[in-house]
XYZ file of C-alpha atoms in Angstrom:
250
model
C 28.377 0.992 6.112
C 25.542 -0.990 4.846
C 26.049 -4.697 4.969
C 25.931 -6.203 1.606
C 26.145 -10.003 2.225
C 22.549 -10.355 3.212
C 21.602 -13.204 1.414
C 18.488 -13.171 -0.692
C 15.741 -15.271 -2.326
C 12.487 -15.706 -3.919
C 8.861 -14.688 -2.480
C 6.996 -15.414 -5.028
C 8.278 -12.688 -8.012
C 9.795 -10.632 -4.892
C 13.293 -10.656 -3.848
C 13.555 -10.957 -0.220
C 16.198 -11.508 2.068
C 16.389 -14.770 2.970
C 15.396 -13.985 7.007
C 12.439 -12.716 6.005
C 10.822 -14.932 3.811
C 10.142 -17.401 6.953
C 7.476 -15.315 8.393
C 6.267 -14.009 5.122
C 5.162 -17.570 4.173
C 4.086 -18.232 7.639
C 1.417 -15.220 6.997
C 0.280 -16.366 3.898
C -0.798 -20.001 5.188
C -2.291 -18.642 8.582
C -4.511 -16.370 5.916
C -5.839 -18.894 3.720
C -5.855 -21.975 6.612
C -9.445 -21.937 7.244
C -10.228 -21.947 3.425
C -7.283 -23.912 2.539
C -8.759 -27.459 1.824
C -11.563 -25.566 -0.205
C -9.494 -23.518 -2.344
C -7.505 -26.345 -3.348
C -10.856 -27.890 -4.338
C -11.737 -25.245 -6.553
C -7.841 -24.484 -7.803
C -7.547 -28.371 -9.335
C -10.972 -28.836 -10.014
C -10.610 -31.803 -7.489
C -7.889 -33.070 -9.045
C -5.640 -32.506 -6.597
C -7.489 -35.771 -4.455
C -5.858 -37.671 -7.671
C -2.486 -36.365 -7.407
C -2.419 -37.276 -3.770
C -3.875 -41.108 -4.195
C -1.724 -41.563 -6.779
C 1.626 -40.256 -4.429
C 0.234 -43.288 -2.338
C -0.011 -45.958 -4.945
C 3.730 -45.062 -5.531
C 4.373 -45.554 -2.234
C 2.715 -48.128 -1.293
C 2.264 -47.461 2.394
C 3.236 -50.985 4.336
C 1.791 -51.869 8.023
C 3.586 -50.364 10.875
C 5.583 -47.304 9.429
C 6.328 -44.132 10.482
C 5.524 -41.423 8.710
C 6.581 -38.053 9.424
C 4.720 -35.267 6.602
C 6.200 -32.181 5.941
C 4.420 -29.002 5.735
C 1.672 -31.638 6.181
C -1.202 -28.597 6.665
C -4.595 -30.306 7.286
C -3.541 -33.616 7.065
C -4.503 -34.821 3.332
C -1.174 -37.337 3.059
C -1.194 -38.526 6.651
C -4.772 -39.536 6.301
C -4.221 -41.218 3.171
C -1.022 -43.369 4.316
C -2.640 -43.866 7.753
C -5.860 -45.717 6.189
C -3.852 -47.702 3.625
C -1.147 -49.206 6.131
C -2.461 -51.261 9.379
C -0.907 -50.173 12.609
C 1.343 -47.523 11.031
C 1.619 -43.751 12.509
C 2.353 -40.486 11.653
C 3.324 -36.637 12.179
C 2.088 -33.907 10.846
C 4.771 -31.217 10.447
C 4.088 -28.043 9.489
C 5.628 -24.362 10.625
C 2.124 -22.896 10.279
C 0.279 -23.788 13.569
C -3.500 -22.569 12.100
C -2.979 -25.220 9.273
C -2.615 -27.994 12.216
C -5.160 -26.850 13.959
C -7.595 -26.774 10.840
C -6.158 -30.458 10.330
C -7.101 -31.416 14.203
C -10.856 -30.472 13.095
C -11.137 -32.717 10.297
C -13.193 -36.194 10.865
C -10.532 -38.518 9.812
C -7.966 -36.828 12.444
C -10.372 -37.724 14.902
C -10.787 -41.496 13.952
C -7.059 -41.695 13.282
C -6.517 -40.160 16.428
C -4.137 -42.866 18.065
C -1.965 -43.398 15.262
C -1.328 -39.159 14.422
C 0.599 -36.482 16.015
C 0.409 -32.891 15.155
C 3.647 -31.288 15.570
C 4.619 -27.547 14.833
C 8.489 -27.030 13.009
C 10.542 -25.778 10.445
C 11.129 -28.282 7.410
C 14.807 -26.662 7.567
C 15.139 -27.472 11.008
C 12.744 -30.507 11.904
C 12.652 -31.272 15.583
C 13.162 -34.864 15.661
C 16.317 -37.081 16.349
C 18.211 -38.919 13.657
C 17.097 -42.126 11.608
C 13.337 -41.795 13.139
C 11.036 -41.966 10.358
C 10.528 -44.460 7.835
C 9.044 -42.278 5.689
C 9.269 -38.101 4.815
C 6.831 -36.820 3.057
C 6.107 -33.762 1.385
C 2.936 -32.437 -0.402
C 3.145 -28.850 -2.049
C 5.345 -27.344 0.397
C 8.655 -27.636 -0.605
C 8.248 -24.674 -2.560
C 7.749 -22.766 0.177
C 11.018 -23.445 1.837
C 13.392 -20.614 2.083
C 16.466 -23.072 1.603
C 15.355 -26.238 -0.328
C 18.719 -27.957 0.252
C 18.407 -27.555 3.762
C 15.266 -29.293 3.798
C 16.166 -32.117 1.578
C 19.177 -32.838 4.001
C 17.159 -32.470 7.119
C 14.366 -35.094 5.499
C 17.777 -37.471 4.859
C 18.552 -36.760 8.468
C 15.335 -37.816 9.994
C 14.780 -40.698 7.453
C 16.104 -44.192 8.730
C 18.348 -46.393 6.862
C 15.791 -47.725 3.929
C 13.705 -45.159 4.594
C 12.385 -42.990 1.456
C 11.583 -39.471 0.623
C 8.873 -38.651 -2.106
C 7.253 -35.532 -2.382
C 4.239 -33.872 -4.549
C 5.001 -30.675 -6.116
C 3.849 -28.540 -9.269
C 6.568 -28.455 -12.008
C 6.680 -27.486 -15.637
C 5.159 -29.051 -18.072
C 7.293 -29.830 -21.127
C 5.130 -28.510 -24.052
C 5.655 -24.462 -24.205
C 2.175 -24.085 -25.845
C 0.712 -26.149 -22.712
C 3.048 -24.337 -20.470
C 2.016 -20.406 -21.596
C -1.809 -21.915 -21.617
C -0.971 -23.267 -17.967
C 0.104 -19.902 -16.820
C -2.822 -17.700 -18.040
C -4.911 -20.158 -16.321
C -2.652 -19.745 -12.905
C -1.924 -15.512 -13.319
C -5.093 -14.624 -14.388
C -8.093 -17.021 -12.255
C -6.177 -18.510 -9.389
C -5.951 -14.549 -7.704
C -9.573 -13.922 -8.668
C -10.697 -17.589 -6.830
C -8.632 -16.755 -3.837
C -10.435 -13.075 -3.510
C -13.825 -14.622 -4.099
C -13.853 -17.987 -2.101
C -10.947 -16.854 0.699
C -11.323 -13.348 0.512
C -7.251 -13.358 0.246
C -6.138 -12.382 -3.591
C -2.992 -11.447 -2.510
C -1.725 -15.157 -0.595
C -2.915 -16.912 -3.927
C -0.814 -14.497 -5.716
C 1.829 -15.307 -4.312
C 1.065 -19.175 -4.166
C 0.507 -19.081 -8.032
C 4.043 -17.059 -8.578
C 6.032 -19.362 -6.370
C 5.537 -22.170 -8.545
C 7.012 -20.466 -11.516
C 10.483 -19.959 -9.370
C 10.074 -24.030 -8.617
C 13.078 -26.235 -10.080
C 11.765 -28.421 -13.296
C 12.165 -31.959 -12.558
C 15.720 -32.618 -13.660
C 16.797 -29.935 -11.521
C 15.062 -30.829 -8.305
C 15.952 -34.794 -8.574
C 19.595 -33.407 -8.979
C 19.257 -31.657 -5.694
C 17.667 -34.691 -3.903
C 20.709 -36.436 -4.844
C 22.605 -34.088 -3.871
C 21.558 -34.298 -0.378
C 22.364 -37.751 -0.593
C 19.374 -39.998 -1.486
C 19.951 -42.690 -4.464
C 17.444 -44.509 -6.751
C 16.057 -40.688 -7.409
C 13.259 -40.722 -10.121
C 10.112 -38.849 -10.674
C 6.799 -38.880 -12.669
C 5.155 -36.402 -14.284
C 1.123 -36.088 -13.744
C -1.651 -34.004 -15.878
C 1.195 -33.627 -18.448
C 3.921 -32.398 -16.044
C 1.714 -30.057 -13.895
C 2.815 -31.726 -10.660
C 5.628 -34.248 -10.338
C 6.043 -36.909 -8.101
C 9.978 -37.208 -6.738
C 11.341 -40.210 -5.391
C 14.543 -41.154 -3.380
C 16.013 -43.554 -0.846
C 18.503 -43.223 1.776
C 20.451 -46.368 1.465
């Protein structure tokens, strides 16, 4: 008999089973990793170096935390937060090892090099003990996760009492004009750019279709409270394109 309980979710506009979509993502970011920081470049037409300070401003970094970034790639938030907060440190996390080692290559990993760690793991099942971190980050990888409540419960986990959770992700933007305008712009150049600068149309397929299965806001700062974190609130940037998410464990 065939067994019918195999849970299933989203790879971009696939349906997967759930056991799978691990290493499916896994292959898409060890594709694009050496073009990664480029594409994202050309994708936001820079504006993605915005989105990021901005996460920062709202966090306002303070001397001596520790930061531990999720799906953290190349490094983009850890170098940020590391800069703007005096004797502070910081992991990078991310499940993709050719990401890290892109990020190890970089100049500011080099200058930061005392204050960062480079650590490969699963944001559903980060290796690190309890109350650790005074900080969990995540910049556009939560859509990635097979199981986004497991990773909002693990980033609780990790998180120290007072600690706080924001992450950067693309969202839906509240105008359906903007929206439909939005998605031509995502289906129809994103795939071509990702052929023509990383030779890969089929990773930023998939990248581009996985942020269409992404909870809107409400529903994503419901599931962050969910998993326990209060004072949840977000903001919307370029008119709901991306949208910062905050919470606290308290």
């Amino acid at each position: 008999m065939s067994d019918n309980s195999t849970k299933t979710t989203h790879f971009g506009e696939k349906i997967v089973p759930e056991e799978e979509k691990k290493g499916m993502v896994h292959g898409v970011f060890s594709s694009v990793a050496s073009r990664y920081d480029l594409m994202n470049d050309f994708m936001s037409v820079g504006v993605h170096r915005l989105w990021k300070d901005a996460m920062m401003d709202w966090l306002a970094p303070r001397p001596g935390q520790k930061l531990l970034d999720v799906a953290g790639g190349t490094g983009d938030i850890a170098f940020r937060f590391l800069r703007r907060a005096p004797e502070a440190t910081a992991v990078v996390c991310d499940m993709t090892e050719d990401m890290l080692i892109e990020g190890k290559k970089r100049a500011e990993a080099e200058s930061l090099s005392d204050r960062l760690d480079w650590v490969v793991g699963d944001a559903m099942d980060l290796p690190f003990e309890n109350n650790s971190f005074d900080v969990v980050t995540n910049s556009f990888g939560t859509r990635n996760v097979t199981r986004i409540e497991d990773a909002l419960s693990e980033a609780y986990r990790v998180l120290r009492p007072g600690g706080r959770l924001m992450t950067l992700e693309f969202s839906q933007l509240p105008n359906p004009a903007m929206q439909w305008a939005y998605d031509r712009y995502s289906y129809n150049l994103i795939p071509v750019m990702g052929q023509v600068v990383a030779n890969d149309r089929d990773s930023y397929q998939y990248l581009v279709e996985s942020i269409r299965k992404f909870p809107d806001q409400e529903r994503f700062a419901a599931m962050i409270r969910t998993a326990g974190f209060e004072q949840v609130k977000y903001r919307n940037m370029t008119m709901g394109v991306v949208a910062l998410h905050s919470g606290w464990k308290l």
